[in-house]
mmCIF file of C-alpha atoms in Angstrom:
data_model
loop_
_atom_site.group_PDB
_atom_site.id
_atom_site.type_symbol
_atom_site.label_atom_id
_atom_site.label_comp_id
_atom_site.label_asym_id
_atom_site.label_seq_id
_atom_site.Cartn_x
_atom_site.Cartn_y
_atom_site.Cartn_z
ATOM 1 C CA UNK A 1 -48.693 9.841 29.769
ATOM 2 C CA UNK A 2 -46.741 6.410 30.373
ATOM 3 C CA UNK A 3 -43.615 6.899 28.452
ATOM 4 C CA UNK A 4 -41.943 3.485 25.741
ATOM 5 C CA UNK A 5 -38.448 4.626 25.244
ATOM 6 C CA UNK A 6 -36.054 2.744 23.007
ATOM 7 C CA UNK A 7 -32.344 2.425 22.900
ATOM 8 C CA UNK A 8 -30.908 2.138 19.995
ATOM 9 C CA UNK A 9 -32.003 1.983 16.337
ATOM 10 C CA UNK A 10 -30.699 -0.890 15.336
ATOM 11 C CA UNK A 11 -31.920 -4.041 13.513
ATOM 12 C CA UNK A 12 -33.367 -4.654 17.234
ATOM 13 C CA UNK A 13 -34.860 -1.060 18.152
ATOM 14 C CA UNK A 14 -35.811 -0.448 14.884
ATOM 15 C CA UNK A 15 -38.025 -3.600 14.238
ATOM 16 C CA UNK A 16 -39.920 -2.853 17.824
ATOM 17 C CA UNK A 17 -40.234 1.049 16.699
ATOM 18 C CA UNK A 18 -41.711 -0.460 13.050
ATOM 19 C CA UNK A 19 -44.215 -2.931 14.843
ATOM 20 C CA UNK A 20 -45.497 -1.166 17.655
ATOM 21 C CA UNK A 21 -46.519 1.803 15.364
ATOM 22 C CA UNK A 22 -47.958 -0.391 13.358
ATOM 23 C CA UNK A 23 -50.168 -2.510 15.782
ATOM 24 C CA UNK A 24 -50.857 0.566 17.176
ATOM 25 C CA UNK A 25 -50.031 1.618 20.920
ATOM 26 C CA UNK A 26 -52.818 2.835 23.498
ATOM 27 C CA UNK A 27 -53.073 6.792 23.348
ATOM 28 C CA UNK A 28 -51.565 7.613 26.393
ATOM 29 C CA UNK A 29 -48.153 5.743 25.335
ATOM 30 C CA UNK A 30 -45.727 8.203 24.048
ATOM 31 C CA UNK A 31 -43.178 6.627 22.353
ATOM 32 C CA UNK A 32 -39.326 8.095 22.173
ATOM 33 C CA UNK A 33 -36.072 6.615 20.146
ATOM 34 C CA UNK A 34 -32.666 7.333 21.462
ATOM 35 C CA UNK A 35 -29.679 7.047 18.709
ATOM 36 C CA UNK A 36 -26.764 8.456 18.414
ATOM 37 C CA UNK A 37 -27.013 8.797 14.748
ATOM 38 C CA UNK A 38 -29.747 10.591 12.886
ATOM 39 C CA UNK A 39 -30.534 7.267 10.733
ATOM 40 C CA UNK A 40 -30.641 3.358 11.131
ATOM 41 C CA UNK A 41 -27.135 1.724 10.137
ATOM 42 C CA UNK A 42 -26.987 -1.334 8.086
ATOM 43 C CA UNK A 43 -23.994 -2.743 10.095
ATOM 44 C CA UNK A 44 -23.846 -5.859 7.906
ATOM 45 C CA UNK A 45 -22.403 -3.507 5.061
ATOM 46 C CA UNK A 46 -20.142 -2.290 6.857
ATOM 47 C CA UNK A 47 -17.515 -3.981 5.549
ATOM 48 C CA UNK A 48 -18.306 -2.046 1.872
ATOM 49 C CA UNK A 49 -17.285 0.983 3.612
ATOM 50 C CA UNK A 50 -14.023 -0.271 4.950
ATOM 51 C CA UNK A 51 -13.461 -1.291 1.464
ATOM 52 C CA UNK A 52 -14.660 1.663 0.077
ATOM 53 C CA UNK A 53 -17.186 -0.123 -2.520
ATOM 54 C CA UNK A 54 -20.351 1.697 -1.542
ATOM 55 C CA UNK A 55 -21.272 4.883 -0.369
ATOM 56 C CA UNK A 56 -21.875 5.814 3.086
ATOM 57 C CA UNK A 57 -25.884 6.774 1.696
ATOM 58 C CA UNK A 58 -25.579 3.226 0.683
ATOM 59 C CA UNK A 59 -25.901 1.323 3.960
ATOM 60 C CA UNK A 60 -28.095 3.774 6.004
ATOM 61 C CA UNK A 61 -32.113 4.278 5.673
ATOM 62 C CA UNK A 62 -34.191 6.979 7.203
ATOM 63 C CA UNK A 63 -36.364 5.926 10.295
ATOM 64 C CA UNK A 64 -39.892 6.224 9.996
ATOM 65 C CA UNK A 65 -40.958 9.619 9.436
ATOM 66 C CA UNK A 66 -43.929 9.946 12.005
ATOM 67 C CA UNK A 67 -45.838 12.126 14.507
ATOM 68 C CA UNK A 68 -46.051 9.422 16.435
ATOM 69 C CA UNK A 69 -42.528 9.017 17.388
ATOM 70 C CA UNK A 70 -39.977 11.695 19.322
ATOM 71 C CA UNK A 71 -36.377 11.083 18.032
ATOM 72 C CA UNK A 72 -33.312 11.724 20.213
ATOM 73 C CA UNK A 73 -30.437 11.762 18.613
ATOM 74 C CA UNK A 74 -27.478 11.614 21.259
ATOM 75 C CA UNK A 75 -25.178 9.002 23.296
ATOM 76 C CA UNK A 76 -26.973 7.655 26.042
ATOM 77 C CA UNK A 77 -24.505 7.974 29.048
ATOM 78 C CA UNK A 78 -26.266 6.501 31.730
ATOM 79 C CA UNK A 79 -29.146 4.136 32.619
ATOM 80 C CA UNK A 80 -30.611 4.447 35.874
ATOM 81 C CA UNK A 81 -32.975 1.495 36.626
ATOM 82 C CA UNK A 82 -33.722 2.813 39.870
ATOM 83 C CA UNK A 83 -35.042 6.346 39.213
ATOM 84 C CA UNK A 84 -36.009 4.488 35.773
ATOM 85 C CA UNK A 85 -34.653 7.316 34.030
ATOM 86 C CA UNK A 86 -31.991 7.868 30.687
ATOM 87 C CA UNK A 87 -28.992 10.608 30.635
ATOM 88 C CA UNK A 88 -28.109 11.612 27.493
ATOM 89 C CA UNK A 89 -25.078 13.300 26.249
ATOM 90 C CA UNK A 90 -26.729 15.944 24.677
ATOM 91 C CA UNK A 91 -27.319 18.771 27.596
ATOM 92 C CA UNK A 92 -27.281 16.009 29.951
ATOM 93 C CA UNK A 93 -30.899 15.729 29.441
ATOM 94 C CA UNK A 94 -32.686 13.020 31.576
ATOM 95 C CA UNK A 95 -35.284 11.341 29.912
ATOM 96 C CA UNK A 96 -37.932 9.468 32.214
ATOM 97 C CA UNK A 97 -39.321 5.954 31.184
ATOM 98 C CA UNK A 98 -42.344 3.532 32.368
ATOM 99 C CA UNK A 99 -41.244 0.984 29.150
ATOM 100 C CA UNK A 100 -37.712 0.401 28.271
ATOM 101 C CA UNK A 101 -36.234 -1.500 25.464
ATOM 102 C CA UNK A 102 -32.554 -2.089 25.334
ATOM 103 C CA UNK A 103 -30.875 -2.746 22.014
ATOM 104 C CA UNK A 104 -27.802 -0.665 22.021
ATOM 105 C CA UNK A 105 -25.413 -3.096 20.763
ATOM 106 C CA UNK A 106 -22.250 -3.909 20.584
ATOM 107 C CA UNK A 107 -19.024 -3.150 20.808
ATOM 108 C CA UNK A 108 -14.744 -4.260 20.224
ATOM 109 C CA UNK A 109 -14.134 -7.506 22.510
ATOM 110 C CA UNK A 110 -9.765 -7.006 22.880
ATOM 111 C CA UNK A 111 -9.621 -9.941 24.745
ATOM 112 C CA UNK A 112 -6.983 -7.451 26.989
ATOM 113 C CA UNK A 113 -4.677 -7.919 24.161
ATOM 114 C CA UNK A 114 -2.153 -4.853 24.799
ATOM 115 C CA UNK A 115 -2.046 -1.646 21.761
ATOM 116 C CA UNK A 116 -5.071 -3.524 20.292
ATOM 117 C CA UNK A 117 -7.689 -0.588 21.112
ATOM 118 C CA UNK A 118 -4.780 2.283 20.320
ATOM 119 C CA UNK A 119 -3.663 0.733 17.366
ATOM 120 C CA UNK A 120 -6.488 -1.378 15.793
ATOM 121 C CA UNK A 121 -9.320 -0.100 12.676
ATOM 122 C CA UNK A 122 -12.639 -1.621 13.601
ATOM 123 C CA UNK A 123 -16.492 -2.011 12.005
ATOM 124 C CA UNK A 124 -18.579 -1.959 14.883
ATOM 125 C CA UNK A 125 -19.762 1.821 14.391
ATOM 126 C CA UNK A 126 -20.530 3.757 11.509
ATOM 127 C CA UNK A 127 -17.815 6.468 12.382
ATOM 128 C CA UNK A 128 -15.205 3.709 13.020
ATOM 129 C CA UNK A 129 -15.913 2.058 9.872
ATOM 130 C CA UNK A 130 -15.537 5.632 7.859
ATOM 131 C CA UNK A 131 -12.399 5.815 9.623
ATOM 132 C CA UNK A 132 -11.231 2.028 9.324
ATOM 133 C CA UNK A 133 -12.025 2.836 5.189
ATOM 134 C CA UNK A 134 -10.046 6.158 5.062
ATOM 135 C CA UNK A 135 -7.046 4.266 6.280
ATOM 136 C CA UNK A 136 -7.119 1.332 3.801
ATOM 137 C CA UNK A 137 -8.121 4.513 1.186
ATOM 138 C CA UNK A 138 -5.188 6.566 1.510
ATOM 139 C CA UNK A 139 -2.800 3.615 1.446
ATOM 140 C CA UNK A 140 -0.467 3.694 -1.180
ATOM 141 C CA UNK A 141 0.128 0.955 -3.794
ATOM 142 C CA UNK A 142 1.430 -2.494 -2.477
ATOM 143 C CA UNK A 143 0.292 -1.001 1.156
ATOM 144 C CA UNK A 144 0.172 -4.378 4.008
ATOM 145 C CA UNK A 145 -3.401 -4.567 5.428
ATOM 146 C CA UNK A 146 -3.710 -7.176 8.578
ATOM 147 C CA UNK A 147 -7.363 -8.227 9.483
ATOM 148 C CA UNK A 148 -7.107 -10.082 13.195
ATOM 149 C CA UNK A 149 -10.601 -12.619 13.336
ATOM 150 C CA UNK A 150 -11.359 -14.865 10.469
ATOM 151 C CA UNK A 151 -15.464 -15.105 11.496
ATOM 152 C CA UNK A 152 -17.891 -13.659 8.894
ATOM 153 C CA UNK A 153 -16.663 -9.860 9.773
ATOM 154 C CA UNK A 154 -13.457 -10.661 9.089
ATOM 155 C CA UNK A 155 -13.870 -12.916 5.561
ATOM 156 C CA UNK A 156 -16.182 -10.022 4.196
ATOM 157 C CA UNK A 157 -13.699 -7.083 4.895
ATOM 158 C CA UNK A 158 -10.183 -8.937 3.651
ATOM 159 C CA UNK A 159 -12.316 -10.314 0.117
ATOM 160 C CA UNK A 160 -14.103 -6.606 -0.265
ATOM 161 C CA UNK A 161 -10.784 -4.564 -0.010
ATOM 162 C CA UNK A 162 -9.412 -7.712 -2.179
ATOM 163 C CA UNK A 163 -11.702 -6.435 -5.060
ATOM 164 C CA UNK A 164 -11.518 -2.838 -4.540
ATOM 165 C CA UNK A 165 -7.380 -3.056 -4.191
ATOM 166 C CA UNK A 166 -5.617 -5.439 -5.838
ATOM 167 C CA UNK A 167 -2.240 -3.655 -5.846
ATOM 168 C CA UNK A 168 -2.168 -4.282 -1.744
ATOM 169 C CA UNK A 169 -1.060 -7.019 0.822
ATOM 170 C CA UNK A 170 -3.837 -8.727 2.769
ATOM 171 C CA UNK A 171 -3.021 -11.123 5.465
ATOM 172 C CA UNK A 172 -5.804 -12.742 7.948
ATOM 173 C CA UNK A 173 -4.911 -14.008 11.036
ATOM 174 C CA UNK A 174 -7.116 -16.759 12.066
ATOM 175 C CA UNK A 175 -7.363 -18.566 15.270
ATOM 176 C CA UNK A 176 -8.382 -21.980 14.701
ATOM 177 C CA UNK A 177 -7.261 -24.535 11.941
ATOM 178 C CA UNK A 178 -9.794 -23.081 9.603
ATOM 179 C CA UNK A 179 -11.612 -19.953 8.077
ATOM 180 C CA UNK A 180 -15.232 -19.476 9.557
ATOM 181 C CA UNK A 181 -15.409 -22.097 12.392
ATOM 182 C CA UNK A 182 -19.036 -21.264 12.168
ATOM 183 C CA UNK A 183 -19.504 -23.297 9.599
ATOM 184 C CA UNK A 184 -18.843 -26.692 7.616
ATOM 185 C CA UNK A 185 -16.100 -27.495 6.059
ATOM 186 C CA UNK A 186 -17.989 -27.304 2.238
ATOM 187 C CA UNK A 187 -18.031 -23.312 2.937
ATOM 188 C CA UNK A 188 -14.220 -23.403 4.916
ATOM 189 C CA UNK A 189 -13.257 -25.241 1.754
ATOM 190 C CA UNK A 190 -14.713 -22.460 -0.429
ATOM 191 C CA UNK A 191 -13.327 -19.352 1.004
ATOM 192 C CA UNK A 192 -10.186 -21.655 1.595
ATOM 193 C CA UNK A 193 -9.623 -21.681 -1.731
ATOM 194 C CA UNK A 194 -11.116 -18.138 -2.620
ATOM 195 C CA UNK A 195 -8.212 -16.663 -0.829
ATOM 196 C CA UNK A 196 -5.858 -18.590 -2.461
ATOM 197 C CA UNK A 197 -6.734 -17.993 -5.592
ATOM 198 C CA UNK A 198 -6.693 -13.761 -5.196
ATOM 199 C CA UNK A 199 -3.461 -14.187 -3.157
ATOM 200 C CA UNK A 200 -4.812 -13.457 -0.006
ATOM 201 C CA UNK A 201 -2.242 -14.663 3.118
ATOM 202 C CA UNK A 202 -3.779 -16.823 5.881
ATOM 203 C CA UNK A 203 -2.094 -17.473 8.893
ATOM 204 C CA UNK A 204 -3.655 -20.219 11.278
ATOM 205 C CA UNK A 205 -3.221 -20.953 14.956
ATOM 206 C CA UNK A 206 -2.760 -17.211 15.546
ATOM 207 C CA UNK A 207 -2.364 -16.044 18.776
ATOM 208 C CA UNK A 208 -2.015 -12.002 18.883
ATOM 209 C CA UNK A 209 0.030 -11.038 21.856
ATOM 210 C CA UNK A 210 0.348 -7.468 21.300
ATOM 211 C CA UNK A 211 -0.401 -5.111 18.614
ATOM 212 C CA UNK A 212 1.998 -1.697 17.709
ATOM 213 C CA UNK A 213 1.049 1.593 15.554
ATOM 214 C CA UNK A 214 2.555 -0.294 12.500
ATOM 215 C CA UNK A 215 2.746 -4.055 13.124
ATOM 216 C CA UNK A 216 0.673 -7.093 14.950
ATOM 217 C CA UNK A 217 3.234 -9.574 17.357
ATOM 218 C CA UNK A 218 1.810 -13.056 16.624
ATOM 219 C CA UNK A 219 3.397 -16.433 18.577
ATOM 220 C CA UNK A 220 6.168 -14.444 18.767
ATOM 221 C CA UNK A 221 6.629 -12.891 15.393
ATOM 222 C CA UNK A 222 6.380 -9.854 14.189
ATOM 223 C CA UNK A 223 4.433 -8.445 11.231
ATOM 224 C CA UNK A 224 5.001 -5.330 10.019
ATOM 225 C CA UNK A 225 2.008 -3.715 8.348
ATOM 226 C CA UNK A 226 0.296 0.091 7.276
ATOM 227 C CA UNK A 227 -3.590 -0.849 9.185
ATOM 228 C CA UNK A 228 -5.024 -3.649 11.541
ATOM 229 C CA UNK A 229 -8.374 -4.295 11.616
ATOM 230 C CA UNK A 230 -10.117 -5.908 14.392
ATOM 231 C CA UNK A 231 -12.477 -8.277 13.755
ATOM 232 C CA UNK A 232 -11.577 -10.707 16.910
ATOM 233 C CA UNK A 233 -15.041 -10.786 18.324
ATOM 234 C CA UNK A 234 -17.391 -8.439 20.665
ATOM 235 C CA UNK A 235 -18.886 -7.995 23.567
ATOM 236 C CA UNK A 236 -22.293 -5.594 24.968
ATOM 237 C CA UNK A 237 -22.591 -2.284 24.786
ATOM 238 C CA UNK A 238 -19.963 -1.022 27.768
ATOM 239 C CA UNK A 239 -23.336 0.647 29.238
ATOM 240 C CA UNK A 240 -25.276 -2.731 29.593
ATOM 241 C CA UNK A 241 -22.203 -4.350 31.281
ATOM 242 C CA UNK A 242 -21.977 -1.948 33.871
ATOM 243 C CA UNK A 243 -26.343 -2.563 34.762
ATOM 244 C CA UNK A 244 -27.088 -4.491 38.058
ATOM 245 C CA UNK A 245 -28.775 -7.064 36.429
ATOM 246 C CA UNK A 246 -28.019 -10.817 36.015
ATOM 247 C CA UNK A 247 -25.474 -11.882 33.094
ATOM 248 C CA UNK A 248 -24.058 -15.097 31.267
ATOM 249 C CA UNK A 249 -20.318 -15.384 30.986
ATOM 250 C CA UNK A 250 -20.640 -13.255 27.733
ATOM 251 C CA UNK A 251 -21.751 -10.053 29.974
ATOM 252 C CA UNK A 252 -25.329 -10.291 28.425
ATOM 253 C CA UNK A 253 -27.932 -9.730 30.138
ATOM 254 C CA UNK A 254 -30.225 -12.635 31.275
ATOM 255 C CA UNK A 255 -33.880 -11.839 30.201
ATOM 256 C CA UNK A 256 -37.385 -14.225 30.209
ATOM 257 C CA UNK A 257 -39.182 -15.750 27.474
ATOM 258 C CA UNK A 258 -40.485 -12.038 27.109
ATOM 259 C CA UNK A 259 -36.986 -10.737 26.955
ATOM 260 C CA UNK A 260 -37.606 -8.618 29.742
ATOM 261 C CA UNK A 261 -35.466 -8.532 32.971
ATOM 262 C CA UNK A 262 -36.851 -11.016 35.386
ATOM 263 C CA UNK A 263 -35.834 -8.200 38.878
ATOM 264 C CA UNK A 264 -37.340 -5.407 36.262
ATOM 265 C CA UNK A 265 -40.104 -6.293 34.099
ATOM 266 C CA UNK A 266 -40.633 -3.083 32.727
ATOM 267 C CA UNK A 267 -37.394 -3.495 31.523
ATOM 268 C CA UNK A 268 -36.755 -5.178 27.627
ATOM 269 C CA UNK A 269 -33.269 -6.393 26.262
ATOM 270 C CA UNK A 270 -32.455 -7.798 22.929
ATOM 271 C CA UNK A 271 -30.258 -8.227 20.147
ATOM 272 C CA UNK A 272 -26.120 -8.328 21.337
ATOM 273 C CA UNK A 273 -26.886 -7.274 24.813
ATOM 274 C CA UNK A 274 -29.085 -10.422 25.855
ATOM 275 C CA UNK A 275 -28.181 -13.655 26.639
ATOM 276 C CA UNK A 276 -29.709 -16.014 23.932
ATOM 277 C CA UNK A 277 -28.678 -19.744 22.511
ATOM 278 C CA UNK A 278 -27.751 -17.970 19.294
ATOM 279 C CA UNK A 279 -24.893 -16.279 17.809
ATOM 280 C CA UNK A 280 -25.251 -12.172 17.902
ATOM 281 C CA UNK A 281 -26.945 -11.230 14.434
ATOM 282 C CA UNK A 282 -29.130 -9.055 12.818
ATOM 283 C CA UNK A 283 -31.429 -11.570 11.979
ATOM 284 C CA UNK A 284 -31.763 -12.425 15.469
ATOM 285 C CA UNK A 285 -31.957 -9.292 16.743
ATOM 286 C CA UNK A 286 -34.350 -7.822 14.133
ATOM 287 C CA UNK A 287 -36.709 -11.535 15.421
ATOM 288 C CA UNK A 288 -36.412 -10.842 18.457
ATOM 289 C CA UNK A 289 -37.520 -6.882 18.208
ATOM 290 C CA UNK A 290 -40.856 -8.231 16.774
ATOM 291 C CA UNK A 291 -41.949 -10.769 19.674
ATOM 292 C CA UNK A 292 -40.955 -7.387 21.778
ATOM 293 C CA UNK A 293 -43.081 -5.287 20.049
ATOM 294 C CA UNK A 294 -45.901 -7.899 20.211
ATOM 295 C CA UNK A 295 -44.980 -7.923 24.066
ATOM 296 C CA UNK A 296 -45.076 -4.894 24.713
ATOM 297 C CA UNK A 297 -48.593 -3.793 22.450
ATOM 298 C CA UNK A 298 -50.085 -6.464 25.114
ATOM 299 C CA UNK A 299 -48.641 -5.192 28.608
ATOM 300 C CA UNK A 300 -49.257 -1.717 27.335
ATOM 301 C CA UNK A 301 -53.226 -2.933 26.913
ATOM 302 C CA UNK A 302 -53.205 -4.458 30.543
ATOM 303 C CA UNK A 303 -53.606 -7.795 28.474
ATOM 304 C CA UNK A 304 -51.476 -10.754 29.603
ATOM 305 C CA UNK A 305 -48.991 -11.163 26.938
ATOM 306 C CA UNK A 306 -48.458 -14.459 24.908
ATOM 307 C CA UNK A 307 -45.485 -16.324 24.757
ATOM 308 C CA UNK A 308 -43.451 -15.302 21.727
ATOM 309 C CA UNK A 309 -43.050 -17.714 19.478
ATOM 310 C CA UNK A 310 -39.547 -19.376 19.273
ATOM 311 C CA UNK A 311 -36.558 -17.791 17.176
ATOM 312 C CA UNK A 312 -36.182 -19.590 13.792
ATOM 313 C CA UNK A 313 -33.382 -18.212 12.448
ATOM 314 C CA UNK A 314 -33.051 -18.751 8.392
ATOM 315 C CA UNK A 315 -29.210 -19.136 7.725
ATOM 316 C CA UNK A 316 -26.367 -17.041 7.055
ATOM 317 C CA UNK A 317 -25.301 -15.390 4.051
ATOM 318 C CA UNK A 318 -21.646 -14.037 3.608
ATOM 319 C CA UNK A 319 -20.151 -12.270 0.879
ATOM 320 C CA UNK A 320 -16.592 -12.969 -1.489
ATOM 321 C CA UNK A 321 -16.797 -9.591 -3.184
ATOM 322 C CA UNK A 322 -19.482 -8.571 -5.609
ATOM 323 C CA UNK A 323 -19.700 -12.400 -7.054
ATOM 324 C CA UNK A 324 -19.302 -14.894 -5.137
ATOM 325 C CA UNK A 325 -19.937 -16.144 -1.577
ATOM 326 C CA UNK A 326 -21.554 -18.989 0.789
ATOM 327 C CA UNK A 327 -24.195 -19.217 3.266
ATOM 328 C CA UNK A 328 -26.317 -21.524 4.922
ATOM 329 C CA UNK A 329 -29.977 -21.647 4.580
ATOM 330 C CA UNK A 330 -32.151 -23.662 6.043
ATOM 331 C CA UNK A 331 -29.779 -26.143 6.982
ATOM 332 C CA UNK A 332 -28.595 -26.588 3.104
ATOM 333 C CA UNK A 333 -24.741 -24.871 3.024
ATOM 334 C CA UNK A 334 -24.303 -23.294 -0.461
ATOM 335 C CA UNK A 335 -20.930 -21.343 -2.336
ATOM 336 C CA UNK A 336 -20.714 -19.076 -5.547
ATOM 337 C CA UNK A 337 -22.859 -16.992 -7.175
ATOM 338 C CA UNK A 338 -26.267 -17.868 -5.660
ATOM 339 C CA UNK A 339 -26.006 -17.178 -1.706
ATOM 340 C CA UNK A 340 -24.189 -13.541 -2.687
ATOM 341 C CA UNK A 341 -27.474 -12.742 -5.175
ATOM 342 C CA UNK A 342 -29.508 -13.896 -2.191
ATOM 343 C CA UNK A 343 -27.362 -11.617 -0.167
ATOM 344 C CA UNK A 344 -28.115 -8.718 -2.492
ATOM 345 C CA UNK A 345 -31.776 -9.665 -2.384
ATOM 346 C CA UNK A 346 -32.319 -9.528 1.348
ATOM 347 C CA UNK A 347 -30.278 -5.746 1.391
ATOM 348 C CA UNK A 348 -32.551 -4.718 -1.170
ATOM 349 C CA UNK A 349 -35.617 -5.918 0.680
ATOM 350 C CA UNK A 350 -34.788 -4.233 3.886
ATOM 351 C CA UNK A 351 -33.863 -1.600 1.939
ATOM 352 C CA UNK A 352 -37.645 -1.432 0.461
ATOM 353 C CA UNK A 353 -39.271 -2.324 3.758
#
């Protein structure tokens, strides 16, 4: 038996597990998941649990209930590309691969800014962001909330706790001159005024220089406050970092127009963890997962695989609580009501799918 196994059920892992049971894998290729939780995460709805809007059965779907497929559900602690073999936590089982996809994730970038790690809530995992909402939960009224990041993770989690707690304090500190560098200034102009209008506090040019148990030191001042959250940015999994294999500036690994590692070929890495002209998402990573699968139902064959198709990535939809929000699709940018339906319509379709 030649053995596919996949790290990580992700948007990524889980869109090569959907498609290569689909299109249908030669016999001899058995096919093994490795996830640390027993279910695929919707990570962008995270912020609803830090909020404490939804429930935690709200944002997580089964995976695909099959003979077809062995599930592992335990941390991966250490990938051997030599003896092309996978140590879990669990036992410290070792689980041997000929086909290996990649697609663990990623994880807290601190930029080495001291306490930040100690003293910091985050969304990145499902357990952290259970954790980051039982903080902001048990505050009591007219509790101070910081968020540190003003990118999309950080807009959706100050205007969700907004709506689900209007008796407490939110400040953001943002790093540039404006919300959501990302984008233009129609949608900086939106949640601009969005925040001023439900008395949310912005503070620009922020430069964090240390964080403490009950406050966040910014150029020099200050601010006291109950929880931080950390929504300054992130880098790959701290497993992919450490693999001998050639990375961008970001720590992501640098992978052909397969996505596979050029020195191992055998070897497939996508979503956060490779290198790629586009921002981390789960649009990309769920696009790229597809041209994998298609990859990898070739190589598998002994066919010569075809050269995926290029990444056409649809826009970005962000959310201002349960009514409003902003997006950009297909190059049109677009605030209110309509991109947060939208929103609602593509969870509910990956829901269904």
């Amino acid at each position: 038996m030649r053995r596919l196994v996949i790290l990580g059920g992700g948007y990524g892992g889980l869109k090569v597990l959907q498609n290569v049971i689909n299109q249908k894998l030669p016999d001899d290729i058995e096919i093994t998941l490795i996830d640390k939780n027993p279910y695929h995460s919707l990570k962008t709805e995270f912020y609803t649990i830090v909020a404490g809007t939804c429930a935690d059965k709200d944002v997580r779907l089964q995976f695909p209930k099959t003979d077809e497929v062995n599930y592992i559900f335990s941390e991966v602690t250490k990938i051997d590309v030599e003896k092309e073999e996978i140590t879990i936590k669990k036992g410290d089982r070792v689980i041997p691969y000929d086909y290996l996809v990649i697609a663990l994730g990623c994880e807290d970038n601190y930029h080495n800014v001291r306490g930040a790690a100690e003293f910091t809530e985050s969304v990145q995992s499902f357990s952290k962001a259970r954790k980051a909402g039982m903080a902001v939960g048990n505050l009591k009224a007219y509790g101070m909330v910081s968020i540190v990041g003003a990118g999309l993770s950080g807009i959706e989690v100050a205007s969700e706790i907004r709506e689900s707690r209007p008796d407490l304090n939110i400040r953001l500190l943002d790093r540039g001159s404006a919300v959501l560098s990302a984008f233009d200034k129609k949608i900086q102009d939106h949640v601009h005024e969005w925040f001023e209008k439900n008395d949310v506090e912005v503070i620009h040019h922020a430069n964090v220089e240390y964080v403490e148990r009950d406050g966040v030191c910014n150029n020099g001042i200050c601010y006291v406050n109950d929880v931080t959250i950390w929504t300054a940015g992130v880098k790959p999994h701290w497993l992919v970092r450490g693999l001998p294999f050639k990375k961008d500036r970001q720590e992501k690994v640098i992978v052909n127009e397969f996505f596979q590692v050029p020195e191992r070929p055998n070897v497939y890495v996508i979503g956060d963890c490779a290198s790629s002209e586009f921002s981390p998402s789960a649009q990309l990573a769920g696009q790229q997962g597809e041209r994998v699968a298609d990859v990898l139902c070739a190589v598998t064959a002994n066919k010569e695989p075809k050269v995926p198709a290029p990444i056409r990535l649809k826009g970005t939809l962000g959310s201002l609580g349960k009514s409003d929000g902003f997006g950009n699709m297909f190059q049109w940018s677009i605030t209110g009501l309509l991109p947060r339906l939208a929103k609602s319509g593509v969870l509910w379709l990956s829901k269904r799918h």
